[in-house]
PDB file of C-alpha atoms in Angstrom:
ATOM      1  CA  MET A1446      38.005 -12.278 -13.645  1.00  0.00           C
ATOM      2  CA  ILE A1447      38.990  -9.873 -10.842  1.00  0.00           C
ATOM      3  CA  GLU A1448      37.935  -6.889 -12.948  1.00  0.00           C
ATOM      4  CA  TYR A1449      34.578  -8.546 -13.691  1.00  0.00           C
ATOM      5  CA  LEU A1450      33.933  -9.307 -10.036  1.00  0.00           C
ATOM      6  CA  THR A1451      34.897  -5.745  -9.078  1.00  0.00           C
ATOM      7  CA  THR A1452      32.454  -4.356 -11.633  1.00  0.00           C
ATOM      8  CA  VAL A1453      29.648  -6.640 -10.433  1.00  0.00           C
ATOM      9  CA  GLY A1454      30.376  -5.725  -6.813  1.00  0.00           C
ATOM     10  CA  THR A1455      30.328  -2.012  -7.579  1.00  0.00           C
ATOM     11  CA  LEU A1456      27.085  -2.241  -9.539  1.00  0.00           C
ATOM     12  CA  THR A1457      25.638  -4.117  -6.568  1.00  0.00           C
ATOM     13  CA  GLY A1458      26.436  -1.119  -4.369  1.00  0.00           C
ATOM     14  CA  ILE A1459      25.005   1.337  -6.911  1.00  0.00           C
ATOM     15  CA  PHE A1460      21.700  -0.488  -7.250  1.00  0.00           C
ATOM     16  CA  ALA A1461      21.560  -1.058  -3.502  1.00  0.00           C
ATOM     17  CA  ILE A1462      21.599   2.740  -3.117  1.00  0.00           C
ATOM     18  CA  ALA A1463      18.874   3.095  -5.750  1.00  0.00           C
ATOM     19  CA  GLY A1464      16.920   0.340  -3.999  1.00  0.00           C
ATOM     20  CA  ALA A1465      17.302   2.120  -0.668  1.00  0.00           C
ATOM     21  CA  GLY A1466      15.329   5.015  -2.143  1.00  0.00           C
ATOM     22  CA  LEU A1467      12.480   2.694  -3.113  1.00  0.00           C
ATOM     23  CA  ASN A1468      12.709   1.034   0.297  1.00  0.00           C
ATOM     24  CA  ILE A1469      11.867   4.386   1.915  1.00  0.00           C
ATOM     25  CA  THR A1470       8.872   4.855  -0.381  1.00  0.00           C
ATOM     26  CA  LEU A1471       7.600   1.275  -0.491  1.00  0.00           C
ATOM     27  CA  GLY A1472       9.150  -0.420   2.523  1.00  0.00           C
ATOM     28  CA  TYR A1473       8.679   2.363   5.047  1.00  0.00           C
ATOM     29  CA  ALA A1474       5.583   4.247   3.861  1.00  0.00           C
ATOM     30  CA  GLY A1475       3.912   1.481   1.837  1.00  0.00           C
ATOM     31  CA  VAL A1476       3.616   3.544  -1.366  1.00  0.00           C
ATOM     32  CA  PHE A1477       4.225   1.353  -4.416  1.00  0.00           C
ATOM     33  CA  SER A1478       5.976   3.336  -7.127  1.00  0.00           C
ATOM     34  CA  ALA A1479       6.482   1.885 -10.600  1.00  0.00           C
ATOM     35  CA  ALA A1480       8.623   4.859 -11.636  1.00  0.00           C
ATOM     36  CA  GLN A1481      11.726   4.594  -9.462  1.00  0.00           C
ATOM     37  CA  ALA A1482      13.934   4.084 -12.504  1.00  0.00           C
ATOM     38  CA  VAL A1483      12.990   7.597 -13.629  1.00  0.00           C
ATOM     39  CA  PHE A1484      14.754   9.118 -10.628  1.00  0.00           C
ATOM     40  CA  VAL A1485      17.837   6.965 -11.190  1.00  0.00           C
ATOM     41  CA  GLY A1486      17.845   8.137 -14.802  1.00  0.00           C
ATOM     42  CA  ILE A1487      17.535  11.799 -13.830  1.00  0.00           C
ATOM     43  CA  GLY A1488      20.572  11.481 -11.581  1.00  0.00           C
ATOM     44  CA  ALA A1489      22.536   9.684 -14.294  1.00  0.00           C
ATOM     45  CA  TYR A1490      21.657  12.086 -17.121  1.00  0.00           C
ATOM     46  CA  THR A1491      22.355  15.099 -14.906  1.00  0.00           C
ATOM     47  CA  THR A1492      25.835  13.729 -14.262  1.00  0.00           C
ATOM     48  CA  ALA A1493      26.448  12.874 -17.918  1.00  0.00           C
ATOM     49  CA  LEU A1494      25.465  16.362 -19.066  1.00  0.00           C
ATOM     50  CA  LEU A1495      26.804  18.438 -16.176  1.00  0.00           C
ATOM     51  CA  GLY A1496      29.898  16.419 -15.254  1.00  0.00           C
ATOM     52  CA  PRO A1497      32.155  17.588 -18.124  1.00  0.00           C
ATOM     53  CA  ARG A1498      31.206  21.207 -17.401  1.00  0.00           C
ATOM     54  CA  VAL A1499      32.157  21.059 -13.717  1.00  0.00           C
ATOM     55  CA  ASP A1500      35.298  18.929 -14.126  1.00  0.00           C
ATOM     56  CA  GLY A1501      33.556  15.882 -12.687  1.00  0.00           C
ATOM     57  CA  SER A1502      32.682  17.468  -9.341  1.00  0.00           C
ATOM     58  CA  PHE A1503      30.805  14.722  -7.516  1.00  0.00           C
ATOM     59  CA  LEU A1504      29.241  17.113  -5.022  1.00  0.00           C
ATOM     60  CA  VAL A1505      27.825  19.456  -7.678  1.00  0.00           C
ATOM     61  CA  CYS A1506      26.443  16.621  -9.821  1.00  0.00           C
ATOM     62  CA  ALA A1507      24.942  14.889  -6.789  1.00  0.00           C
ATOM     63  CA  LEU A1508      23.240  18.028  -5.470  1.00  0.00           C
ATOM     64  CA  VAL A1509      21.796  18.996  -8.857  1.00  0.00           C
ATOM     65  CA  GLY A1510      20.756  15.429  -9.723  1.00  0.00           C
ATOM     66  CA  ILE A1511      19.074  14.880  -6.360  1.00  0.00           C
ATOM     67  CA  GLY A1512      17.352  18.261  -6.571  1.00  0.00           C
ATOM     68  CA  LEU A1513      15.940  17.609 -10.051  1.00  0.00           C
ATOM     69  CA  ALA A1514      14.762  14.130  -9.037  1.00  0.00           C
ATOM     70  CA  MET A1515      12.971  15.562  -6.015  1.00  0.00           C
ATOM     71  CA  VAL A1516      11.225  18.135  -8.220  1.00  0.00           C
ATOM     72  CA  ALA A1517      10.081  15.322 -10.520  1.00  0.00           C
ATOM     73  CA  ALA A1518       8.908  13.363  -7.463  1.00  0.00           C
ATOM     74  CA  VAL A1519       6.831  16.334  -6.296  1.00  0.00           C
ATOM     75  CA  ALA A1520       5.191  16.442  -9.732  1.00  0.00           C
ATOM     76  CA  LEU A1521       4.397  12.727  -9.536  1.00  0.00           C
ATOM     77  CA  ALA A1522       3.125  12.904  -5.970  1.00  0.00           C
ATOM     78  CA  SER A1523       1.004  16.008  -6.664  1.00  0.00           C
ATOM     79  CA  THR A1524      -0.969  14.158  -9.310  1.00  0.00           C
ATOM     80  CA  GLY A1525      -0.811  10.577  -8.061  1.00  0.00           C
ATOM     81  CA  LEU A1526      -1.640  11.099  -4.388  1.00  0.00           C
ATOM     82  CA  ARG A1527      -4.915  12.792  -5.244  1.00  0.00           C
ATOM     83  CA  VAL A1528      -6.307   9.328  -5.933  1.00  0.00           C
ATOM     84  CA  SER A1529      -6.271   5.986  -4.105  1.00  0.00           C
ATOM     85  CA  ASP A1530      -3.163   3.845  -3.758  1.00  0.00           C
ATOM     86  CA  GLU A1531      -4.260   1.566  -6.604  1.00  0.00           C
ATOM     87  CA  TYR A1532      -4.542   4.497  -8.998  1.00  0.00           C
ATOM     88  CA  PHE A1533      -1.193   5.858  -7.810  1.00  0.00           C
ATOM     89  CA  ILE A1534       0.439   2.678  -9.115  1.00  0.00           C
ATOM     90  CA  VAL A1535      -1.136   3.348 -12.512  1.00  0.00           C
ATOM     91  CA  ALA A1536      -0.110   7.024 -12.345  1.00  0.00           C
ATOM     92  CA  SER A1537       3.495   6.114 -11.528  1.00  0.00           C
ATOM     93  CA  LEU A1538       3.569   3.606 -14.396  1.00  0.00           C
ATOM     94  CA  ALA A1539       2.317   6.299 -16.765  1.00  0.00           C
ATOM     95  CA  PHE A1540       4.987   8.659 -15.401  1.00  0.00           C
ATOM     96  CA  GLN A1541       7.635   5.993 -16.057  1.00  0.00           C
ATOM     97  CA  ILE A1542       6.440   5.532 -19.638  1.00  0.00           C
ATOM     98  CA  ILE A1543       6.364   9.291 -20.308  1.00  0.00           C
ATOM     99  CA  ILE A1544       9.842  10.016 -18.938  1.00  0.00           C
ATOM    100  CA  SER A1545      11.311   6.906 -20.601  1.00  0.00           C
ATOM    101  CA  THR A1546       9.927   8.207 -23.898  1.00  0.00           C
ATOM    102  CA  VAL A1547      11.540  11.588 -23.228  1.00  0.00           C
ATOM    103  CA  PHE A1548      14.876   9.889 -22.481  1.00  0.00           C
ATOM    104  CA  ALA A1549      14.683   7.930 -25.737  1.00  0.00           C
ATOM    105  CA  SER A1550      13.248  10.663 -28.012  1.00  0.00           C
ATOM    106  CA  TRP A1551      14.941  13.891 -26.921  1.00  0.00           C
ATOM    107  CA  TYR A1552      17.966  13.039 -29.027  1.00  0.00           C
ATOM    108  CA  SER A1553      19.532  16.496 -29.029  1.00  0.00           C
ATOM    109  CA  VAL A1554      19.992  16.238 -25.262  1.00  0.00           C
ATOM    110  CA  THR A1555      20.000  12.564 -24.264  1.00  0.00           C
ATOM    111  CA  LYS A1556      21.286  11.012 -27.524  1.00  0.00           C
ATOM    112  CA  GLY A1557      18.515   8.437 -27.177  1.00  0.00           C
ATOM    113  CA  THR A1558      19.575   4.813 -27.459  1.00  0.00           C
ATOM    114  CA  ASP A1559      23.029   5.881 -28.714  1.00  0.00           C
ATOM    115  CA  GLY A1560      23.702   7.327 -25.281  1.00  0.00           C
ATOM    116  CA  ILE A1561      26.165   9.815 -23.851  1.00  0.00           C
ATOM    117  CA  SER A1562      29.752   8.692 -23.404  1.00  0.00           C
ATOM    118  CA  GLY A1563      32.830  10.382 -22.035  1.00  0.00           C
ATOM    119  CA  VAL A1564      31.519  11.025 -18.532  1.00  0.00           C
ATOM    120  CA  PRO A1565      34.608  12.136 -16.566  1.00  0.00           C
ATOM    121  CA  TYR A1566      35.920  10.459 -13.448  1.00  0.00           C
ATOM    122  CA  PRO A1567      34.449  11.921 -10.270  1.00  0.00           C
ATOM    123  CA  GLN A1568      36.346  14.449  -8.212  1.00  0.00           C
ATOM    124  CA  VAL A1569      35.868  14.503  -4.450  1.00  0.00           C
ATOM    125  CA  PHE A1570      37.429  17.444  -2.582  1.00  0.00           C
ATOM    126  CA  GLY A1571      39.579  18.164  -5.618  1.00  0.00           C
ATOM    127  CA  ILE A1572      40.905  14.599  -5.842  1.00  0.00           C
ATOM    128  CA  GLU A1573      40.138  12.724  -9.053  1.00  0.00           C
ATOM    129  CA  LEU A1574      39.112   9.107  -8.513  1.00  0.00           C
ATOM    130  CA  GLY A1575      40.565   7.861 -11.767  1.00  0.00           C
ATOM    131  CA  THR A1576      40.559   4.105 -11.231  1.00  0.00           C
ATOM    132  CA  HIS A1577      37.826   1.506 -10.931  1.00  0.00           C
ATOM    133  CA  GLY A1578      39.117   0.629  -7.471  1.00  0.00           C
ATOM    134  CA  ALA A1579      38.717   4.207  -6.284  1.00  0.00           C
ATOM    135  CA  GLY A1580      35.275   4.411  -7.869  1.00  0.00           C
ATOM    136  CA  SER A1581      34.257   1.185  -6.157  1.00  0.00           C
ATOM    137  CA  ALA A1582      35.467   2.504  -2.808  1.00  0.00           C
ATOM    138  CA  LEU A1583      33.409   5.678  -3.302  1.00  0.00           C
ATOM    139  CA  VAL A1584      30.291   3.658  -4.169  1.00  0.00           C
ATOM    140  CA  TRP A1585      30.518   1.382  -1.151  1.00  0.00           C
ATOM    141  CA  THR A1586      31.375   4.220   1.219  1.00  0.00           C
ATOM    142  CA  ILE A1587      28.205   6.005   0.138  1.00  0.00           C
ATOM    143  CA  ALA A1588      26.184   2.761   0.190  1.00  0.00           C
ATOM    144  CA  ILE A1589      27.151   2.097   3.805  1.00  0.00           C
ATOM    145  CA  LEU A1590      26.414   5.721   4.709  1.00  0.00           C
ATOM    146  CA  VAL A1591      22.988   5.544   3.033  1.00  0.00           C
ATOM    147  CA  VAL A1592      22.110   2.332   4.884  1.00  0.00           C
ATOM    148  CA  ALA A1593      23.199   3.893   8.187  1.00  0.00           C
ATOM    149  CA  LEU A1594      21.148   7.043   7.577  1.00  0.00           C
ATOM    150  CA  THR A1595      18.052   5.090   6.541  1.00  0.00           C
ATOM    151  CA  ALA A1596      18.419   3.020   9.726  1.00  0.00           C
ATOM    152  CA  VAL A1597      18.458   6.240  11.755  1.00  0.00           C
ATOM    153  CA  LEU A1598      15.432   7.466   9.786  1.00  0.00           C
ATOM    154  CA  ARG A1599      13.617   4.196  10.465  1.00  0.00           C
ATOM    155  CA  ARG A1600      14.039   4.572  14.224  1.00  0.00           C
ATOM    156  CA  GLY A1601      13.206   8.282  14.309  1.00  0.00           C
ATOM    157  CA  ALA A1602       9.905  10.138  14.435  1.00  0.00           C
ATOM    158  CA  ALA A1603       9.658  10.321  10.622  1.00  0.00           C
ATOM    159  CA  GLY A1604      10.261   6.596  10.292  1.00  0.00           C
ATOM    160  CA  ARG A1605       7.589   5.800  12.868  1.00  0.00           C
ATOM    161  CA  LEU A1606       5.195   8.044  10.978  1.00  0.00           C
ATOM    162  CA  PHE A1607       5.994   6.269   7.700  1.00  0.00           C
ATOM    163  CA  PHE A1608       5.390   2.835   9.219  1.00  0.00           C
ATOM    164  CA  ALA A1609       2.174   3.974  10.869  1.00  0.00           C
ATOM    165  CA  ILE A1610       0.939   5.256   7.497  1.00  0.00           C
ATOM    166  CA  ARG A1611       1.852   1.952   5.889  1.00  0.00           C
ATOM    167  CA  GLU A1612       0.071  -0.158   8.489  1.00  0.00           C
ATOM    168  CA  ASP A1613      -3.034   1.940   9.180  1.00  0.00           C
ATOM    169  CA  PRO A1614      -3.413   5.343   7.499  1.00  0.00           C
ATOM    170  CA  VAL A1615      -6.891   5.868   8.976  1.00  0.00           C
ATOM    171  CA  ALA A1616      -5.647   5.397  12.548  1.00  0.00           C
ATOM    172  CA  THR A1617      -2.692   7.650  11.773  1.00  0.00           C
ATOM    173  CA  GLU A1618      -5.017  10.417  10.618  1.00  0.00           C
ATOM    174  CA  THR A1619      -7.190  10.117  13.721  1.00  0.00           C
ATOM    175  CA  LEU A1620      -4.057  10.714  15.788  1.00  0.00           C
ATOM    176  CA  GLY A1621      -3.552  14.074  14.092  1.00  0.00           C
ATOM    177  CA  ARG A1622      -0.932  13.062  11.509  1.00  0.00           C
ATOM    178  CA  SER A1623      -1.519  13.556   7.788  1.00  0.00           C
ATOM    179  CA  PRO A1624      -0.943  10.385   5.732  1.00  0.00           C
ATOM    180  CA  VAL A1625      -0.797  12.432   2.524  1.00  0.00           C
ATOM    181  CA  VAL A1626       2.014  14.648   3.831  1.00  0.00           C
ATOM    182  CA  GLY A1627       3.878  11.577   5.041  1.00  0.00           C
ATOM    183  CA  LYS A1628       3.533   9.902   1.642  1.00  0.00           C
ATOM    184  CA  TYR A1629       4.734  13.083  -0.081  1.00  0.00           C
ATOM    185  CA  ALA A1630       7.836  13.069   2.122  1.00  0.00           C
ATOM    186  CA  ALA A1631       8.531   9.372   1.504  1.00  0.00           C
ATOM    187  CA  ILE A1632       8.203   9.696  -2.281  1.00  0.00           C
ATOM    188  CA  VAL A1633      10.399  12.796  -2.494  1.00  0.00           C
ATOM    189  CA  LEU A1634      13.045  11.488  -0.111  1.00  0.00           C
ATOM    190  CA  GLY A1635      13.113   8.117  -1.863  1.00  0.00           C
ATOM    191  CA  ALA A1636      13.531   9.830  -5.230  1.00  0.00           C
ATOM    192  CA  GLY A1637      16.527  11.782  -3.967  1.00  0.00           C
ATOM    193  CA  VAL A1638      18.280   8.659  -2.672  1.00  0.00           C
ATOM    194  CA  SER A1639      17.646   6.743  -5.897  1.00  0.00           C
ATOM    195  CA  ALA A1640      18.976   9.694  -7.928  1.00  0.00           C
ATOM    196  CA  LEU A1641      22.220   9.440  -5.954  1.00  0.00           C
ATOM    197  CA  GLY A1642      22.525   5.888  -7.245  1.00  0.00           C
ATOM    198  CA  GLY A1643      22.089   7.236 -10.779  1.00  0.00           C
ATOM    199  CA  VAL A1644      24.835   9.807 -10.247  1.00  0.00           C
ATOM    200  CA  LEU A1645      27.240   7.065  -9.153  1.00  0.00           C
ATOM    201  CA  TYR A1646      26.176   4.845 -12.064  1.00  0.00           C
ATOM    202  CA  ALA A1647      27.062   7.530 -14.618  1.00  0.00           C
ATOM    203  CA  PHE A1648      30.418   8.261 -13.001  1.00  0.00           C
ATOM    204  CA  TYR A1649      31.385   4.595 -12.694  1.00  0.00           C
ATOM    205  CA  THR A1650      30.338   3.354 -16.147  1.00  0.00           C
ATOM    206  CA  GLY A1651      31.146   6.583 -18.012  1.00  0.00           C
ATOM    207  CA  PHE A1652      28.158   5.963 -20.273  1.00  0.00           C
ATOM    208  CA  VAL A1653      24.417   6.641 -20.052  1.00  0.00           C
ATOM    209  CA  ASN A1654      21.652   5.648 -22.475  1.00  0.00           C
ATOM    210  CA  ALA A1655      17.859   5.541 -22.416  1.00  0.00           C
ATOM    211  CA  PRO A1656      17.183   1.752 -22.304  1.00  0.00           C
ATOM    212  CA  THR A1657      19.056   1.455 -19.001  1.00  0.00           C
ATOM    213  CA  PHE A1658      16.349   3.412 -17.159  1.00  0.00           C
ATOM    214  CA  GLY A1659      13.257   1.749 -18.556  1.00  0.00           C
ATOM    215  CA  TYR A1660      10.463  -0.055 -16.765  1.00  0.00           C
ATOM    216  CA  SER A1661      12.611  -3.187 -16.391  1.00  0.00           C
ATOM    217  CA  LEU A1662      14.890  -1.300 -13.990  1.00  0.00           C
ATOM    218  CA  SER A1663      11.900  -0.255 -11.878  1.00  0.00           C
ATOM    219  CA  ILE A1664      10.889  -3.920 -11.638  1.00  0.00           C
ATOM    220  CA  GLU A1665      14.459  -4.874 -10.731  1.00  0.00           C
ATOM    221  CA  LEU A1666      14.497  -2.308  -7.929  1.00  0.00           C
ATOM    222  CA  VAL A1667      11.207  -3.683  -6.598  1.00  0.00           C
ATOM    223  CA  ALA A1668      12.764  -7.160  -6.664  1.00  0.00           C
ATOM    224  CA  ILE A1669      15.809  -5.896  -4.746  1.00  0.00           C
ATOM    225  CA  VAL A1670      13.588  -4.429  -2.027  1.00  0.00           C
ATOM    226  CA  VAL A1671      11.313  -7.482  -1.812  1.00  0.00           C
ATOM    227  CA  VAL A1672      14.081 -10.090  -1.803  1.00  0.00           C
ATOM    228  CA  GLY A1673      16.197  -8.106   0.662  1.00  0.00           C
ATOM    229  CA  GLY A1674      13.275  -7.598   3.022  1.00  0.00           C
ATOM    230  CA  ILE A1675      10.660  -4.854   2.731  1.00  0.00           C
ATOM    231  CA  GLY A1676      11.290  -2.170   5.328  1.00  0.00           C
ATOM    232  CA  LEU A1677      14.697  -3.492   6.443  1.00  0.00           C
ATOM    233  CA  SER A1678      17.435  -0.869   6.343  1.00  0.00           C
ATOM    234  CA  ILE A1679      20.048  -3.413   5.223  1.00  0.00           C
ATOM    235  CA  GLY A1680      17.556  -5.023   2.831  1.00  0.00           C
ATOM    236  CA  PRO A1681      18.684  -3.228  -0.371  1.00  0.00           C
ATOM    237  CA  ILE A1682      22.239  -4.485   0.091  1.00  0.00           C
ATOM    238  CA  ILE A1683      21.026  -8.053   0.662  1.00  0.00           C
ATOM    239  CA  GLY A1684      18.653  -7.838  -2.288  1.00  0.00           C
ATOM    240  CA  GLY A1685      21.292  -6.205  -4.468  1.00  0.00           C
ATOM    241  CA  ALA A1686      23.799  -8.931  -3.632  1.00  0.00           C
ATOM    242  CA  ILE A1687      21.289 -11.559  -4.775  1.00  0.00           C
ATOM    243  CA  ILE A1688      19.631  -9.861  -7.749  1.00  0.00           C
ATOM    244  CA  VAL A1689      22.541  -7.862  -9.169  1.00  0.00           C
ATOM    245  CA  ALA A1690      25.505 -10.032  -8.147  1.00  0.00           C
ATOM    246  CA  ALA A1691      24.572 -13.661  -7.490  1.00  0.00           C
ATOM    247  CA  ILE A1692      22.216 -14.236 -10.421  1.00  0.00           C
ATOM    248  CA  PRO A1693      24.611 -12.829 -13.089  1.00  0.00           C
ATOM    249  CA  LEU A1694      27.343 -15.121 -11.712  1.00  0.00           C
ATOM    250  CA  ILE A1695      25.369 -18.008 -13.200  1.00  0.00           C
ATOM    251  CA  SER A1696      26.927 -16.936 -16.503  1.00  0.00           C
ATOM    252  CA  LEU A1697      30.288 -18.103 -15.152  1.00  0.00           C
ATOM    253  CA  LEU A1698      29.045 -21.684 -14.934  1.00  0.00           C
ATOM    254  CA  ASP A1699      30.053 -24.116 -17.653  1.00  0.00           C
ATOM    255  CA  LEU A1700      26.642 -24.092 -19.322  1.00  0.00           C
ATOM    256  CA  PRO A1701      25.513 -23.495 -22.909  1.00  0.00           C
ATOM    257  CA  SER A1702      24.649 -19.879 -23.676  1.00  0.00           C
ATOM    258  CA  THR A1703      21.111 -20.936 -24.584  1.00  0.00           C
ATOM    259  CA  VAL A1704      20.634 -22.197 -21.026  1.00  0.00           C
ATOM    260  CA  VAL A1705      22.212 -19.372 -19.029  1.00  0.00           C
ATOM    261  CA  GLY A1706      19.658 -16.664 -19.889  1.00  0.00           C
ATOM    262  CA  PRO A1707      16.520 -18.704 -19.141  1.00  0.00           C
ATOM    263  CA  LEU A1708      18.138 -20.105 -15.977  1.00  0.00           C
ATOM    264  CA  GLN A1709      18.860 -16.597 -14.704  1.00  0.00           C
ATOM    265  CA  GLN A1710      15.257 -15.544 -15.312  1.00  0.00           C
ATOM    266  CA  LEU A1711      13.992 -18.721 -13.647  1.00  0.00           C
ATOM    267  CA  VAL A1712      16.073 -18.135 -10.515  1.00  0.00           C
ATOM    268  CA  TYR A1713      15.077 -14.454 -10.519  1.00  0.00           C
ATOM    269  CA  GLY A1714      11.366 -15.241 -10.568  1.00  0.00           C
ATOM    270  CA  ALA A1715      11.640 -18.147  -8.117  1.00  0.00           C
ATOM    271  CA  LEU A1716      13.389 -15.948  -5.550  1.00  0.00           C
ATOM    272  CA  ILE A1717      10.635 -13.333  -5.621  1.00  0.00           C
ATOM    273  CA  ILE A1718       7.898 -15.977  -5.327  1.00  0.00           C
ATOM    274  CA  ALA A1719       9.747 -17.696  -2.470  1.00  0.00           C
ATOM    275  CA  VAL A1720      10.102 -14.457  -0.520  1.00  0.00           C
ATOM    276  CA  VAL A1721       6.431 -13.575  -0.977  1.00  0.00           C
ATOM    277  CA  VAL A1722       5.329 -17.063   0.104  1.00  0.00           C
ATOM    278  CA  LEU A1723       7.664 -17.181   3.111  1.00  0.00           C
ATOM    279  CA  ARG A1724       6.412 -13.817   4.371  1.00  0.00           C
ATOM    280  CA  GLY A1725       3.039 -15.474   4.878  1.00  0.00           C
ATOM    281  CA  TYR A1726       4.566 -17.730   7.531  1.00  0.00           C
ATOM    282  CA  PHE A1727       5.755 -14.786   9.617  1.00  0.00           C
ATOM    283  CA  PRO A1728       2.622 -12.742  10.325  1.00  0.00           C
ATOM    284  CA  ALA A1729       4.188  -9.925  12.299  1.00  0.00           C
ATOM    285  CA  THR A1730       2.043  -7.266  10.666  1.00  0.00           C
ATOM    286  CA  GLY A1731      -0.452  -6.953  13.492  1.00  0.00           C
ATOM    287  CA  ALA A1732       2.205  -6.569  16.162  1.00  0.00           C
ATOM    288  CA  LEU A1733       4.060  -4.050  14.039  1.00  0.00           C
ATOM    289  CA  ARG A1734       0.874  -2.075  13.461  1.00  0.00           C
ATOM    290  CA  GLY A1735       0.091  -1.865  17.156  1.00  0.00           C
ATOM    291  CA  ARG A1736       3.624  -0.881  18.051  1.00  0.00           C
ATOM    292  CA  MET A1737       3.782   1.881  15.439  1.00  0.00           C
ATOM    293  CA  VAL A1738       0.403   3.331  16.350  1.00  0.00           C
ATOM    294  CA  ARG A1739       1.341   3.354  20.062  1.00  0.00           C
ATOM    295  CA  ARG A1740       4.600   5.130  19.286  1.00  0.00           C
ATOM    296  CA  LEU A1741       2.782   7.648  17.136  1.00  0.00           C
ATOM    297  CA  ALA A1742       0.318   8.297  19.958  1.00  0.00           C
ATOM    298  CA  GLU A1743       3.246   9.017  22.282  1.00  0.00           C
ATOM    299  CA  MET A1744       4.371  11.744  19.891  1.00  0.00           C
ATOM    300  CA  ARG A1745       1.157  13.729  20.472  1.00  0.00           C
ATOM    301  CA  PRO A1746       1.438  16.584  22.942  1.00  0.00           C
ATOM    302  CA  GLU A1747      -0.465  16.094  26.180  1.00  0.00           C
ATOM    303  CA  PRO A1748      -3.447  18.434  26.629  1.00  0.00           C
ATOM    304  CA  SER A1749      -3.062  21.045  29.329  1.00  0.00           C
ATOM    305  CA  GLY A1750      -5.272  23.407  31.302  1.00  0.00           C
ATOM    306  CA  PRO A1751      -9.014  22.855  31.719  1.00  0.00           C
ATOM    307  CA  ALA A1752      -9.095  20.476  28.730  1.00  0.00           C
ATOM    308  CA  SER A1753      -7.000  17.950  30.684  1.00  0.00           C
ATOM    309  CA  GLY A1754      -9.864  17.261  33.054  1.00  0.00           C
ATOM    310  CA  GLY A1755      -8.541  19.200  36.064  1.00  0.00           C
ATOM    311  CA  LYS A1756     -10.802  21.382  38.190  1.00  0.00           C
ATOM    312  CA  VAL A1757     -10.865  25.101  37.690  1.00  0.00           C
ATOM    313  CA  THR A1758     -10.798  26.946  40.932  1.00  0.00           C
ATOM    314  CA  SER A1759     -11.960  30.495  41.336  1.00  0.00           C
TER     315      SER A1759
END
């Protein structure tokens, strides 16, 4: 029982990190991506393939995995952001389907549905974390660090730009800020954070296969962000605790196996609907929009010289 709870708790931290990446893209900048699982998969496959060659160096696998995910995110953003937000959703879904097919079909590299096993334990500063307890500690240390950094991002100039783009991209553009550049940054940064979750997933489970990173994972990450609170820095941990941890614990109840699965899906769907409905009773959008646009206006440099309206004396 203790081992099961430890595993569930660690997976909660891993998917909270992956959800934090989507929270930057969707929660901060308002860009809905249906391909977030792709970036998690890139981080995981990078670790599975590179880990044995670098003796499980966590730093090397993380840097390479994050870098490759960001490159993939640039490719997605370069094509998807040329169209409206509605078409970007379709473009990201197509991207998810294409990369999922690559994961499943490129057997010589990914081993398809059979998967890659034997991922070594991670090494941090030359110390091998060879137990589940040590792996769990690493996951939650990074999860807390990610939440702290995203909170700093949220309160900084970049975060204010993201929120202004989400609330009113037209007003943001009139203030001299490019919504497209801001969306690029949010997509790429979110991809890197989610890839870090994939790196930790591969190290902790020691096994990676294609079905894990399908469209269902992208939907699960959206649910984590929505249930935890869109745009809240701590939201992915709250959502992860509910979606990844609390709902699977239903299986521990003394219920027939034919009931457990449907009950989990019922609770899963009811939570998402409840959150969406309850958000309608807290209409803070207008106040948030005004506050973000005012803050963005404060970031503009004040005009100087004759353009400021002062008199020019001879």
